[in-house]
Tab-separated table of C-alpha atoms in Angstrom:
chain	number	residue	atom	x	y	z
A	558	PHE	CA	80.067	62.953	180.381
A	559	LEU	CA	81.105	65.992	182.405
A	560	LYS	CA	78.547	68.104	180.573
A	561	ASP	CA	75.821	65.690	181.628
A	562	VAL	CA	77.018	65.916	185.211
A	563	GLU	CA	76.898	69.701	185.131
A	564	LEU	CA	73.381	69.583	183.735
A	565	LYS	CA	72.447	67.780	186.936
A	566	ASN	CA	73.729	70.774	188.901
A	567	ASP	CA	76.574	68.807	190.401
A	568	LYS	CA	79.527	70.923	189.399
A	569	ASN	CA	81.511	69.965	192.463
A	570	HIS	CA	81.226	66.312	191.525
A	571	ALA	CA	82.290	67.137	187.981
A	572	GLU	CA	85.319	69.001	189.281
A	573	ARG	CA	86.272	66.092	191.530
A	574	LEU	CA	86.027	63.666	188.627
A	575	SER	CA	88.003	65.962	186.386
A	576	SER	CA	90.797	66.470	188.903
A	577	SER	CA	91.066	62.831	189.991
A	578	LEU	CA	91.060	61.184	186.576
A	579	GLY	CA	91.228	63.944	184.009
A	580	ALA	CA	88.261	64.848	181.879
A	581	ASP	CA	89.534	62.940	178.876
A	582	GLU	CA	89.668	59.665	180.822
A	583	PHE	CA	85.893	59.361	180.515
A	584	MET	CA	86.048	59.764	176.760
A	585	LYS	CA	87.869	56.480	176.084
A	586	TYR	CA	87.543	52.852	177.026
A	587	ARG	CA	89.239	51.772	180.238
A	588	SER	CA	89.590	48.075	180.920
A	589	PRO	CA	87.499	47.143	183.986
A	590	LEU	CA	90.180	44.599	184.839
A	591	VAL	CA	92.412	47.502	185.829
A	592	SER	CA	90.040	50.387	186.576
A	593	ARG	CA	87.587	48.310	188.633
A	594	TYR	CA	88.904	44.947	189.693
A	595	ALA	CA	92.541	43.831	189.770
A	596	SER	CA	95.010	44.591	192.544
A	597	LYS	CA	97.508	47.439	192.215
A	598	GLU	CA	100.328	44.903	192.353
A	599	MET	CA	99.079	42.864	189.423
A	600	ALA	CA	98.142	45.963	187.432
A	601	TYR	CA	101.675	47.269	187.956
A	602	ASN	CA	103.204	43.942	186.944
A	603	PHE	CA	101.864	44.398	183.415
A	604	SER	CA	102.248	48.175	183.298
A	605	ASP	CA	104.324	50.156	180.834
A	606	ARG	CA	106.592	51.331	183.632
A	607	LYS	CA	107.363	47.772	184.732
A	608	LYS	CA	107.848	46.718	181.112
A	609	PHE	CA	110.180	49.510	180.011
A	610	THR	CA	112.220	49.733	183.205
A	611	THR	CA	112.763	45.981	182.837
A	612	TRP	CA	113.993	46.579	179.285
A	613	ARG	CA	116.568	48.996	180.690
A	614	LYS	CA	117.585	46.504	183.361
A	615	LEU	CA	118.118	43.890	180.666
A	616	TRP	CA	120.287	46.260	178.642
A	617	ILE	CA	122.335	46.908	181.779
A	618	TYR	CA	122.681	43.160	182.471
A	619	LEU	CA	123.838	42.614	178.900
A	620	ALA	CA	126.403	45.403	179.069
A	621	LYS	CA	127.754	44.183	182.404
A	622	ALA	CA	128.146	40.620	181.164
A	623	GLU	CA	129.717	41.727	177.869
A	624	LYS	CA	132.190	43.922	179.773
A	625	ALA	CA	133.060	41.093	182.169
A	626	LEU	CA	133.781	38.844	179.179
A	627	GLY	CA	136.171	41.322	177.590
A	628	LEU	CA	134.233	43.640	175.303
A	629	PRO	CA	135.373	47.301	175.349
A	630	ILE	CA	132.654	48.635	177.659
A	631	THR	CA	133.583	51.031	180.473
A	632	ASP	CA	132.426	51.360	184.055
A	633	ALA	CA	131.361	54.911	183.239
A	634	GLN	CA	129.005	53.694	180.523
A	635	ILE	CA	127.385	51.175	182.859
A	636	LEU	CA	127.085	53.727	185.685
A	637	GLU	CA	125.450	56.158	183.274
A	638	MET	CA	122.905	53.509	182.246
A	639	GLU	CA	122.212	52.576	185.869
A	640	SER	CA	121.667	56.230	186.830
A	641	HIS	CA	118.894	56.495	184.215
A	642	GLU	CA	117.311	53.086	184.716
A	643	LEU	CA	114.036	54.491	186.060
A	644	ASP	CA	113.665	57.992	184.601
A	645	ILE	CA	111.963	57.122	181.327
A	646	ASP	CA	110.742	59.971	179.144
A	647	PHE	CA	107.540	58.316	177.941
A	648	ALA	CA	106.588	61.273	175.747
A	649	MET	CA	109.894	61.068	173.888
A	650	ALA	CA	109.556	57.277	173.520
A	651	ALA	CA	106.040	57.696	172.087
A	652	GLU	CA	107.265	60.282	169.585
A	653	GLU	CA	110.200	58.052	168.581
A	654	GLU	CA	107.860	55.106	168.077
A	655	ARG	CA	105.539	57.256	165.970
A	656	LYS	CA	108.466	58.033	163.682
A	657	LEU	CA	110.242	54.670	163.694
A	658	ARG	CA	107.236	52.336	163.938
A	659	HIS	CA	109.352	50.137	166.201
A	660	ASP	CA	108.825	50.080	169.946
A	661	VAL	CA	112.192	48.620	170.932
A	662	MET	CA	114.247	50.993	168.790
A	663	ALA	CA	112.155	53.891	170.092
A	664	HIS	CA	113.240	53.019	173.614
A	665	VAL	CA	116.831	52.406	172.558
A	666	HIS	CA	116.900	55.963	171.183
A	667	THR	CA	115.173	57.338	174.283
A	668	PHE	CA	117.641	55.573	176.589
A	669	ALA	CA	120.581	56.691	174.444
A	670	HIS	CA	119.392	60.304	174.612
A	671	CYS	CA	119.911	60.407	178.380
A	672	CYS	CA	122.977	58.133	178.232
A	673	PRO	CA	125.126	59.665	175.454
A	674	THR	CA	128.305	57.991	176.666
A	675	ALA	CA	126.680	54.568	176.763
A	676	ALA	CA	124.702	55.066	173.545
A	677	PRO	CA	127.108	53.044	171.343
A	678	ILE	CA	126.826	49.899	173.479
A	679	ILE	CA	123.115	49.874	174.400
A	680	HIS	CA	121.469	46.752	172.911
A	681	LEU	CA	124.856	45.567	171.614
A	682	GLY	CA	124.438	42.349	169.604
A	683	ALA	CA	120.809	41.932	170.696
A	684	THR	CA	117.528	41.635	168.842
A	685	SER	CA	114.178	43.096	169.895
A	686	CYS	CA	113.104	39.822	171.492
A	687	TYR	CA	116.051	40.022	173.861
A	688	VAL	CA	114.153	42.682	175.796
A	689	GLY	CA	110.629	41.813	174.628
A	690	ASP	CA	110.503	38.093	175.308
A	691	ASN	CA	112.734	38.121	178.362
A	692	THR	CA	110.569	40.833	179.916
A	693	ASP	CA	107.452	38.816	179.177
A	694	LEU	CA	108.972	35.831	180.968
A	695	ILE	CA	109.830	38.006	183.970
A	696	MET	CA	106.255	39.328	184.064
A	697	LEU	CA	104.829	35.801	183.828
A	698	ARG	CA	107.083	34.628	186.657
A	699	ASP	CA	106.245	37.637	188.839
A	700	GLY	CA	102.550	37.224	188.000
A	701	PHE	CA	102.593	33.675	189.325
A	702	ASP	CA	104.423	34.914	192.424
A	703	LEU	CA	101.506	37.274	193.076
A	704	LEU	CA	98.822	34.651	192.428
A	705	LEU	CA	100.230	31.728	194.405
A	706	PRO	CA	99.963	33.336	197.881
A	707	LYS	CA	96.426	34.468	197.053
A	708	LEU	CA	95.435	30.956	196.059
A	709	ALA	CA	97.091	29.631	199.222
A	710	ARG	CA	94.989	31.991	201.346
A	711	VAL	CA	91.788	30.859	199.630
A	712	ILE	CA	92.728	27.239	200.310
A	713	ASP	CA	93.579	28.050	203.924
A	714	ARG	CA	90.232	29.799	204.570
A	715	LEU	CA	88.286	27.033	202.914
A	716	ALA	CA	90.244	24.388	204.842
A	717	ASN	CA	89.286	26.102	208.101
A	718	PHE	CA	85.662	26.097	206.954
A	719	ALA	CA	85.831	22.407	206.030
A	720	GLU	CA	87.326	21.539	209.416
A	721	LYS	CA	84.661	23.521	211.302
A	722	TYR	CA	81.794	21.801	209.485
A	723	ALA	CA	83.402	18.399	208.951
A	724	ASP	CA	80.584	16.526	210.709
A	725	LEU	CA	77.573	18.738	209.964
A	726	PRO	CA	75.204	16.516	207.929
A	727	THR	CA	73.666	18.006	204.809
A	728	LEU	CA	71.785	16.716	201.800
A	729	GLY	CA	74.021	15.527	199.030
A	730	PHE	CA	72.897	16.271	195.491
A	731	THR	CA	73.362	14.344	192.280
A	732	HIS	CA	71.721	15.799	189.155
A	733	TYR	CA	70.716	18.569	191.594
A	734	GLN	CA	68.284	16.089	193.121
A	735	PRO	CA	68.474	15.129	196.820
A	736	ALA	CA	70.840	12.200	197.305
A	737	GLN	CA	72.541	10.395	200.178
A	738	LEU	CA	73.746	12.693	202.948
A	739	THR	CA	77.227	14.136	203.041
A	740	THR	CA	78.586	16.879	205.324
A	741	VAL	CA	79.133	20.573	204.736
A	742	GLY	CA	82.841	20.073	205.379
A	743	LYS	CA	83.120	17.126	202.994
A	744	ARG	CA	81.514	19.151	200.216
A	745	ALA	CA	84.045	21.932	200.855
A	746	CYS	CA	86.790	19.334	200.472
A	747	LEU	CA	85.579	18.618	196.943
A	748	TRP	CA	86.188	22.293	196.189
A	749	LEU	CA	89.508	22.154	198.002
A	750	GLN	CA	90.708	19.159	196.028
A	751	ASP	CA	90.292	21.067	192.766
A	752	LEU	CA	91.968	24.167	194.215
A	753	ALA	CA	94.879	22.039	195.434
A	754	MET	CA	95.295	20.715	191.897
A	755	ASP	CA	95.307	24.312	190.652
A	756	MET	CA	97.951	25.223	193.220
A	757	ARG	CA	100.206	22.451	191.970
A	758	ASN	CA	99.542	23.434	188.340
A	759	LEU	CA	100.381	27.098	188.924
A	760	GLN	CA	103.508	26.211	190.889
A	761	ARG	CA	104.658	23.815	188.185
A	762	ALA	CA	104.000	26.358	185.411
A	763	ARG	CA	105.932	28.963	187.383
A	764	ASP	CA	108.853	26.656	188.144
A	765	ASP	CA	109.029	25.405	184.559
A	766	LEU	CA	109.560	28.927	183.223
A	767	ARG	CA	113.017	29.551	181.815
A	768	PHE	CA	114.704	32.654	180.469
A	769	ARG	CA	114.989	33.231	176.728
A	770	GLY	CA	118.438	34.557	177.405
A	771	VAL	CA	120.874	35.940	174.858
A	772	LYS	CA	120.081	34.151	171.622
A	773	GLY	CA	120.266	36.689	168.795
A	774	THR	CA	118.076	37.314	165.780
A	775	THR	CA	116.977	33.783	164.898
A	776	GLY	CA	118.170	32.062	168.044
A	777	THR	CA	121.579	31.014	166.685
A	778	GLN	CA	123.650	33.519	168.749
A	779	ALA	CA	125.521	34.436	165.542
A	780	SER	CA	125.828	38.132	166.435
A	781	PHE	CA	127.363	37.333	169.811
A	782	LEU	CA	129.710	34.765	168.315
A	783	GLN	CA	130.930	37.532	166.025
A	784	LEU	CA	131.326	39.981	168.927
A	785	PHE	CA	133.469	37.443	170.768
A	786	GLN	CA	135.443	36.520	167.645
A	787	GLY	CA	134.255	32.944	167.460
A	788	ASP	CA	134.680	32.120	171.165
A	789	HIS	CA	131.785	29.736	171.832
A	790	ASP	CA	132.565	29.457	175.537
A	791	LYS	CA	132.212	33.201	176.018
A	792	VAL	CA	128.874	33.233	174.197
A	793	GLU	CA	127.577	30.474	176.468
A	794	GLU	CA	128.914	32.266	179.534
A	795	LEU	CA	127.235	35.490	178.395
A	796	ASP	CA	123.908	33.631	178.180
A	797	ARG	CA	124.426	32.086	181.610
A	798	MET	CA	125.438	35.370	183.284
A	799	VAL	CA	122.501	37.385	181.978
A	800	THR	CA	120.093	34.574	182.867
A	801	GLU	CA	121.409	34.559	186.427
A	802	MET	CA	121.222	38.364	186.730
A	803	ALA	CA	117.554	38.202	185.724
A	804	GLY	CA	116.826	35.729	188.522
A	805	PHE	CA	116.370	32.568	186.476
A	806	LYS	CA	118.126	29.263	187.079
A	807	LYS	CA	117.955	28.144	183.465
A	808	ALA	CA	117.515	29.486	179.956
A	809	TYR	CA	115.920	27.646	177.049
A	810	LEU	CA	118.741	25.938	175.204
A	811	VAL	CA	117.102	26.454	171.817
A	812	THR	CA	114.825	29.248	170.622
A	813	GLY	CA	113.854	30.825	167.353
A	814	GLN	CA	113.618	34.573	167.381
A	815	THR	CA	111.185	34.070	170.284
A	816	TYR	CA	110.832	31.525	173.020
A	817	SER	CA	108.325	28.830	172.062
A	818	ARG	CA	104.761	30.097	172.365
A	819	LYS	CA	103.929	26.720	173.902
A	820	VAL	CA	105.218	28.342	177.095
A	821	ASP	CA	102.310	30.796	176.969
A	822	VAL	CA	99.934	27.882	176.397
A	823	ASP	CA	101.275	26.171	179.511
A	824	CYS	CA	100.913	29.287	181.659
A	825	VAL	CA	97.426	30.272	180.537
A	826	ALA	CA	96.239	26.649	180.712
A	827	SER	CA	96.957	26.581	184.444
A	828	LEU	CA	95.004	29.820	184.895
A	829	ALA	CA	92.093	28.697	182.721
A	830	SER	CA	91.883	25.488	184.730
A	831	LEU	CA	91.722	27.591	187.890
A	832	GLY	CA	88.888	29.526	186.253
A	833	ALA	CA	86.942	26.307	185.713
A	834	THR	CA	87.437	25.364	189.369
A	835	VAL	CA	86.249	28.720	190.641
A	836	HIS	CA	83.221	28.739	188.351
A	837	LYS	CA	82.127	25.347	189.671
A	838	LEU	CA	82.760	26.309	193.303
A	839	CYS	CA	80.909	29.622	193.061
A	840	THR	CA	78.037	28.050	191.150
A	841	ASP	CA	77.657	25.597	194.032
A	842	ILE	CA	77.563	28.510	196.477
A	843	ARG	CA	74.921	30.239	194.364
A	844	LEU	CA	72.774	27.081	194.314
A	845	LEU	CA	73.119	26.671	198.075
A	846	ALA	CA	72.286	30.357	198.572
A	847	ASN	CA	69.024	29.752	196.760
A	848	LEU	CA	68.308	26.962	199.246
A	849	LYS	CA	69.274	29.389	202.063
A	850	GLU	CA	71.749	26.836	203.427
A	851	ILE	CA	74.917	28.877	202.807
A	852	GLU	CA	75.498	32.545	201.996
A	853	GLU	CA	78.464	34.619	200.970
A	854	PRO	CA	79.260	37.692	203.123
A	855	PHE	CA	76.663	40.439	202.964
A	856	GLU	CA	77.551	43.926	204.178
A	857	LYS	CA	75.351	45.767	206.668
A	858	GLU	CA	74.368	48.470	204.150
A	859	GLN	CA	74.644	46.330	201.005
A	860	ILE	CA	71.687	46.422	198.605
A	861	GLY	CA	70.769	43.171	196.906
A	862	SER	CA	68.265	44.594	194.442
A	863	SER	CA	67.115	48.081	193.469
A	864	ALA	CA	63.520	46.839	193.221
A	865	MET	CA	63.335	44.050	195.812
A	866	PRO	CA	64.788	45.212	199.157
A	867	TYR	CA	64.587	41.764	200.747
A	868	LYS	CA	67.001	40.138	198.283
A	869	ARG	CA	70.495	38.986	199.224
A	870	ASN	CA	71.981	38.289	195.819
A	871	PRO	CA	75.271	36.303	195.742
A	872	MET	CA	77.005	39.096	193.792
A	873	ARG	CA	80.550	38.060	194.739
A	874	ALA	CA	80.047	34.484	193.558
A	875	GLU	CA	78.331	35.800	190.446
A	876	ARG	CA	81.298	38.071	189.735
A	877	CYS	CA	83.662	35.136	190.092
A	878	CYS	CA	81.602	33.096	187.638
A	879	SER	CA	81.434	35.981	185.203
A	880	LEU	CA	85.184	36.594	185.233
A	881	ALA	CA	85.982	32.877	185.277
A	882	ARG	CA	84.180	32.477	181.970
A	883	HIS	CA	86.439	35.148	180.494
A	884	LEU	CA	89.508	33.423	181.918
A	885	VAL	CA	88.515	30.062	180.461
A	886	ALA	CA	87.777	31.676	177.082
A	887	LEU	CA	91.245	33.286	176.972
A	888	MET	CA	92.752	29.804	176.638
A	889	ALA	CA	91.949	29.844	172.923
A	890	ASP	CA	94.348	32.726	172.247
A	891	PRO	CA	97.711	31.150	173.152
A	892	LEU	CA	96.664	27.850	171.581
A	893	GLN	CA	95.987	29.500	168.263
A	894	THR	CA	99.051	31.748	168.516
A	895	ALA	CA	101.366	28.786	169.128
A	896	SER	CA	99.851	26.885	166.224
A	897	VAL	CA	100.480	29.607	163.610
A	898	GLN	CA	104.051	30.660	164.410
A	899	TRP	CA	105.831	30.164	161.082
A	900	LEU	CA	109.365	28.803	161.143
A	901	GLU	CA	111.540	30.996	163.427
A	902	ARG	CA	108.598	33.371	164.237
A	903	THR	CA	105.994	35.719	162.788
A	904	LEU	CA	104.819	38.981	164.303
A	905	ASP	CA	101.140	38.058	164.348
A	906	ASP	CA	101.654	36.893	167.915
A	907	SER	CA	102.481	40.345	169.264
A	908	ALA	CA	99.153	42.199	169.359
A	909	ASN	CA	97.334	39.129	170.668
A	910	ARG	CA	99.831	38.487	173.464
A	911	ARG	CA	99.688	42.132	174.605
A	912	ILE	CA	96.048	41.437	175.480
A	913	SER	CA	95.686	37.744	176.310
A	914	LEU	CA	98.646	37.295	178.670
A	915	PRO	CA	98.034	40.309	180.942
A	916	GLU	CA	94.272	39.720	180.944
A	917	SER	CA	94.748	36.100	182.036
A	918	PHE	CA	96.715	37.142	185.098
A	919	LEU	CA	94.606	40.219	185.865
A	920	THR	CA	91.434	38.114	185.696
A	921	ALA	CA	92.852	35.345	187.871
A	922	ASP	CA	94.010	37.999	190.340
A	923	ILE	CA	90.586	39.527	190.959
A	924	ILE	CA	88.918	36.112	190.996
A	925	LEU	CA	91.209	34.968	193.814
A	926	SER	CA	90.804	38.222	195.762
A	927	THR	CA	87.028	37.921	195.529
A	928	LEU	CA	87.072	34.244	196.417
A	929	GLN	CA	89.215	34.931	199.471
A	930	ASN	CA	86.635	37.484	200.586
A	931	ILE	CA	83.888	34.909	200.095
A	932	THR	CA	85.660	32.098	201.942
A	933	GLU	CA	86.556	34.364	204.852
A	934	GLY	CA	82.894	35.151	205.456
A	935	LEU	CA	80.835	32.144	204.371
A	936	VAL	CA	77.707	31.857	206.527
A	937	VAL	CA	76.082	28.477	207.219
A	938	TYR	CA	72.485	28.054	208.400
A	939	PRO	CA	72.342	24.661	210.197
A	940	LYS	CA	68.623	24.922	211.013
A	941	VAL	CA	67.717	25.347	207.355
A	942	ILE	CA	69.977	22.434	206.444
A	943	GLU	CA	68.330	20.349	209.182
A	944	ARG	CA	64.854	21.178	207.883
A	945	HIS	CA	65.825	20.092	204.360
A	946	ILE	CA	67.212	16.840	205.750
A	947	ARG	CA	63.997	16.169	207.679
A	948	HIS	CA	62.042	16.724	204.498
A	949	GLU	CA	63.998	14.115	202.514
A	950	LEU	CA	65.517	11.718	205.047
A	951	PRO	CA	62.459	9.509	205.576
A	952	PHE	CA	62.655	8.443	201.928
A	953	MET	CA	66.389	7.795	202.212
A	954	ALA	CA	65.904	5.833	205.440
A	955	THR	CA	63.588	3.244	203.908
A	956	GLU	CA	66.401	0.713	203.410
A	957	ASN	CA	67.477	1.140	207.039
A	958	ILE	CA	63.876	0.625	208.175
A	959	ILE	CA	63.629	-2.561	206.075
A	960	MET	CA	66.858	-3.915	207.597
A	961	ALA	CA	65.652	-3.106	211.126
A	962	MET	CA	62.397	-5.002	210.464
A	963	VAL	CA	64.264	-8.015	209.074
A	964	LYS	CA	66.439	-8.085	212.206
A	965	ALA	CA	63.223	-8.029	214.252
A	966	GLY	CA	61.963	-11.137	212.385
A	967	GLY	CA	60.063	-9.572	209.480
A	968	ASN	CA	60.037	-10.695	205.834
A	969	ARG	CA	62.044	-8.411	203.563
A	970	GLN	CA	59.654	-8.607	200.610
A	971	ASP	CA	56.601	-7.905	202.755
A	972	CYS	CA	58.363	-4.967	204.414
A	973	HIS	CA	59.533	-3.598	201.063
A	974	GLU	CA	55.973	-3.585	199.740
A	975	LYS	CA	54.660	-1.862	202.864
A	976	ILE	CA	57.352	0.846	202.623
A	977	ARG	CA	56.752	1.262	198.865
A	978	VAL	CA	53.041	1.951	199.358
A	979	LEU	CA	53.585	4.333	202.277
A	980	SER	CA	56.392	6.169	200.392
A	981	GLN	CA	54.174	6.781	197.387
A	982	GLU	CA	51.395	8.088	199.612
A	983	ALA	CA	53.822	10.449	201.356
A	984	ALA	CA	55.269	11.562	198.025
A	985	ALA	CA	51.801	12.438	196.784
A	986	VAL	CA	51.308	14.679	199.825
A	987	VAL	CA	54.586	16.476	199.080
A	988	LYS	CA	54.225	16.810	195.315
A	989	GLN	CA	50.474	17.147	194.790
A	990	GLU	CA	49.336	18.867	197.979
A	991	GLY	CA	52.497	20.819	198.809
A	992	GLY	CA	52.551	19.300	202.294
A	993	ASP	CA	55.394	18.033	204.463
A	994	ASN	CA	56.894	14.579	204.151
A	995	ASP	CA	54.777	12.475	206.542
A	996	LEU	CA	56.304	9.068	205.742
A	997	LEU	CA	57.620	8.681	209.283
A	998	ALA	CA	54.191	9.394	210.772
A	999	ARG	CA	52.630	6.797	208.430
A	1000	VAL	CA	55.203	4.205	209.515
A	1001	GLN	CA	54.512	4.981	213.167
A	1002	ARG	CA	50.751	4.539	212.661
A	1003	ASP	CA	51.047	1.219	210.842
A	1004	PRO	CA	50.848	-1.756	213.278
A	1005	TYR	CA	53.147	-3.737	210.966
A	1006	PHE	CA	56.117	-1.654	212.160
A	1007	ALA	CA	55.358	-1.959	215.879
A	1008	PRO	CA	58.469	-4.113	216.548
A	1009	ILE	CA	60.840	-1.274	215.598
A	1010	LEU	CA	59.017	1.885	216.729
A	1011	GLY	CA	61.514	2.342	219.558
A	1012	GLN	CA	64.400	2.281	217.059
A	1013	LEU	CA	63.053	4.873	214.633
A	1014	ASP	CA	64.836	7.873	216.183
A	1015	ALA	CA	68.170	6.086	215.932
A	1016	VAL	CA	67.393	4.826	212.427
A	1017	LEU	CA	66.660	8.416	211.335
A	1018	ASP	CA	69.662	10.081	213.006
A	1019	PRO	CA	71.317	12.051	210.135
A	1020	LYS	CA	74.783	11.240	211.456
A	1021	THR	CA	74.217	7.576	210.665
A	1022	PHE	CA	73.888	8.495	206.981
A	1023	ILE	CA	77.151	10.422	206.438
A	1024	GLY	CA	79.457	7.428	206.336
A	1025	ARG	CA	83.138	8.338	206.826
A	1026	ALA	CA	82.769	11.937	205.660
A	1027	PRO	CA	84.223	13.484	208.880
A	1028	GLN	CA	87.175	11.086	208.838
A	1029	GLN	CA	87.792	11.778	205.150
A	1030	VAL	CA	87.844	15.523	205.853
A	1031	ALA	CA	90.366	15.164	208.664
A	1032	ARG	CA	92.706	12.955	206.668
A	1033	PHE	CA	92.462	15.049	203.501
A	1034	LEU	CA	93.229	18.296	205.323
A	1035	SER	CA	96.099	16.724	207.243
A	1036	GLU	CA	97.794	14.839	204.428
A	1037	GLU	CA	97.140	16.946	201.350
A	1038	VAL	CA	95.999	20.479	202.160
A	1039	ARG	CA	98.046	21.657	205.125
A	1040	PRO	CA	101.420	20.504	203.683
A	1041	LEU	CA	100.609	22.370	200.451
A	1042	LEU	CA	100.297	25.617	202.423
A	1043	GLU	CA	103.577	25.349	204.343
A	1044	PRO	CA	105.634	27.525	201.942
A	1045	TYR	CA	103.084	30.342	202.280
A	1046	LYS	CA	102.607	30.450	206.056
A	1047	ALA	CA	104.224	33.879	206.341
A	1048	LYS	CA	101.708	35.358	203.876
A	1049	MET	CA	98.510	33.934	205.365
A	1050	ASP	CA	97.398	36.927	207.450
A	1051	VAL	CA	96.545	39.253	204.550
A	1052	LYS	CA	92.859	40.211	204.572
A	1053	ILE	CA	90.873	41.172	201.486
A	1054	GLU	CA	88.474	44.106	201.480
A	1055	LEU	CA	86.582	44.526	198.229
A	1056	GLU	CA	85.912	48.119	197.263
A	1057	LEU	CA	83.422	47.255	194.521
C-alpha cells in the first residue's frame, strides 16, 4: 500500500500514514466497526485493556473477600495486586499464551510476575470462567449503559420532530400506494412507538443481567467449600461479596462452568430487534427522500454522487440499513451457541462469542449515533407534500362529495355513478397522458354538482382528512414517550458529529 502511494509521488502522505497507524496496519484486516464507525467508548468497552484489567480487578475482589472470610491472605499481597492492576505487560502475556495455549493462565503468570508476593493467592480456588464469564457480563452491562442514553437521545429528537409536525397533513401509504391522509408527526410516532419498545427491551435485558459470581469449575463451588473447610455459609458470603464488589445486585444461583448462554440470546435479541426497527425507519426515510418530502441532513460540501452532481443520496439512512442487516443477522449466533452447549459447557462457544457479542454492541452503537445525527437534522418540504396531496386528494374526497350532495337533496346512487365516470376520466389523464389530476375541475364544470360548488374548498381541506392524528400525537408523546426519557434527562444535550 505504501509503495503504491509513493509511486504517486506522495511521500509526505505515505509518511503521515506510516507514523499515524504504522505501515503494517495496512497489511491486515481491520474491522470497520472499530476503525471506521463505532464510538471510542464502545470500542474501549470490548478492548483487550478493558478485558484484562477487569480480570485483575476480579482477582483482587476475590482475594479481598477470601481474606475477609478468614483465608491466610495479607494486606501486603492485596496492596501489591492493586498497585499493578493497570500495568499489564501485553507482550509477556502474549508470549505466555503462545507457550501455555491458555489465555487465563497466561495472564495469571503475567500478573504473578509483577506481584511475586501475591503470586500464591492469585486466582485462588477459581476457574477460568470466574474471570472470563464475569468480565463478559460486566462488558454486556456497561455496553447497555452506553447504548441506552444514545437511544434516549434518538427518541427525544424524534419526539420533538413529531410534536413540530403533529398537524401537518401528508399522504398516508399502504402497499406504498397513496392512502388516506395522516400527518408527518403521526408517522414519526409510528417510528417512535417501535423505538420505545426497544428502549424497554434494552433496559429489561440490562436489568435482568446477573453476575456469574464465584461458582468453581462446574458450578458446584466445590473448590471454595474445600478452601473454607466445609463452611457453606462462608462460600455463600464469598459469592455475595464478590458480586457486590463487581456492582451487581444478584448472581445466578445455579451455573455450569459458564453462565447460561441463554443470557447472550436475551441480550442480542434486544439489539437485533432494535436493528429491525432502525431498518424500517430508515427505509421509510429513504422512500420519502425519493418523493422529496423529507431529507436527512446534507452537508454544505457533501457529494451525493461522483458522476451525478445534483444527487442528494440518503447515505446516512442507507448506512443504518446496511449495518442493521448485520445486527439482525448476528442473532443467529447466540441462538445456535446456546443450543449446542453440552452438559456443563463446551468450548465451542468461545471463538463465536469473541466476535458476535462485541459486534452486536459495536453495530448498535454506530447505528444509534448515525440515527441521532439524522433525527437532529431531518428536513421537511411542506410544499412538496402539499403538491402530492393535491394530486391525490380529489380521488380520496369522492365519498365526502357524495355525502355533501346527499345532504343537498341528491340521490346517492346517481351521485356515485357521476363521480365514478368523472374519476375514471381524470385517472386516464394522469396515467395515460401524464397530466395533473383534474377531477375537481370536472366536478366544478358538471351542472349536476351545482348545489355544492360553494362547499368544495371545505370538502377538500386536507385537515378534514387527518382524523385525530394531532390529538394522538400529543397524547402518545405525553403519556408514553416523555416519561420514558425522564431517567436520561441529564444526558440529552450530547450532539453527534459524524466524521465519515
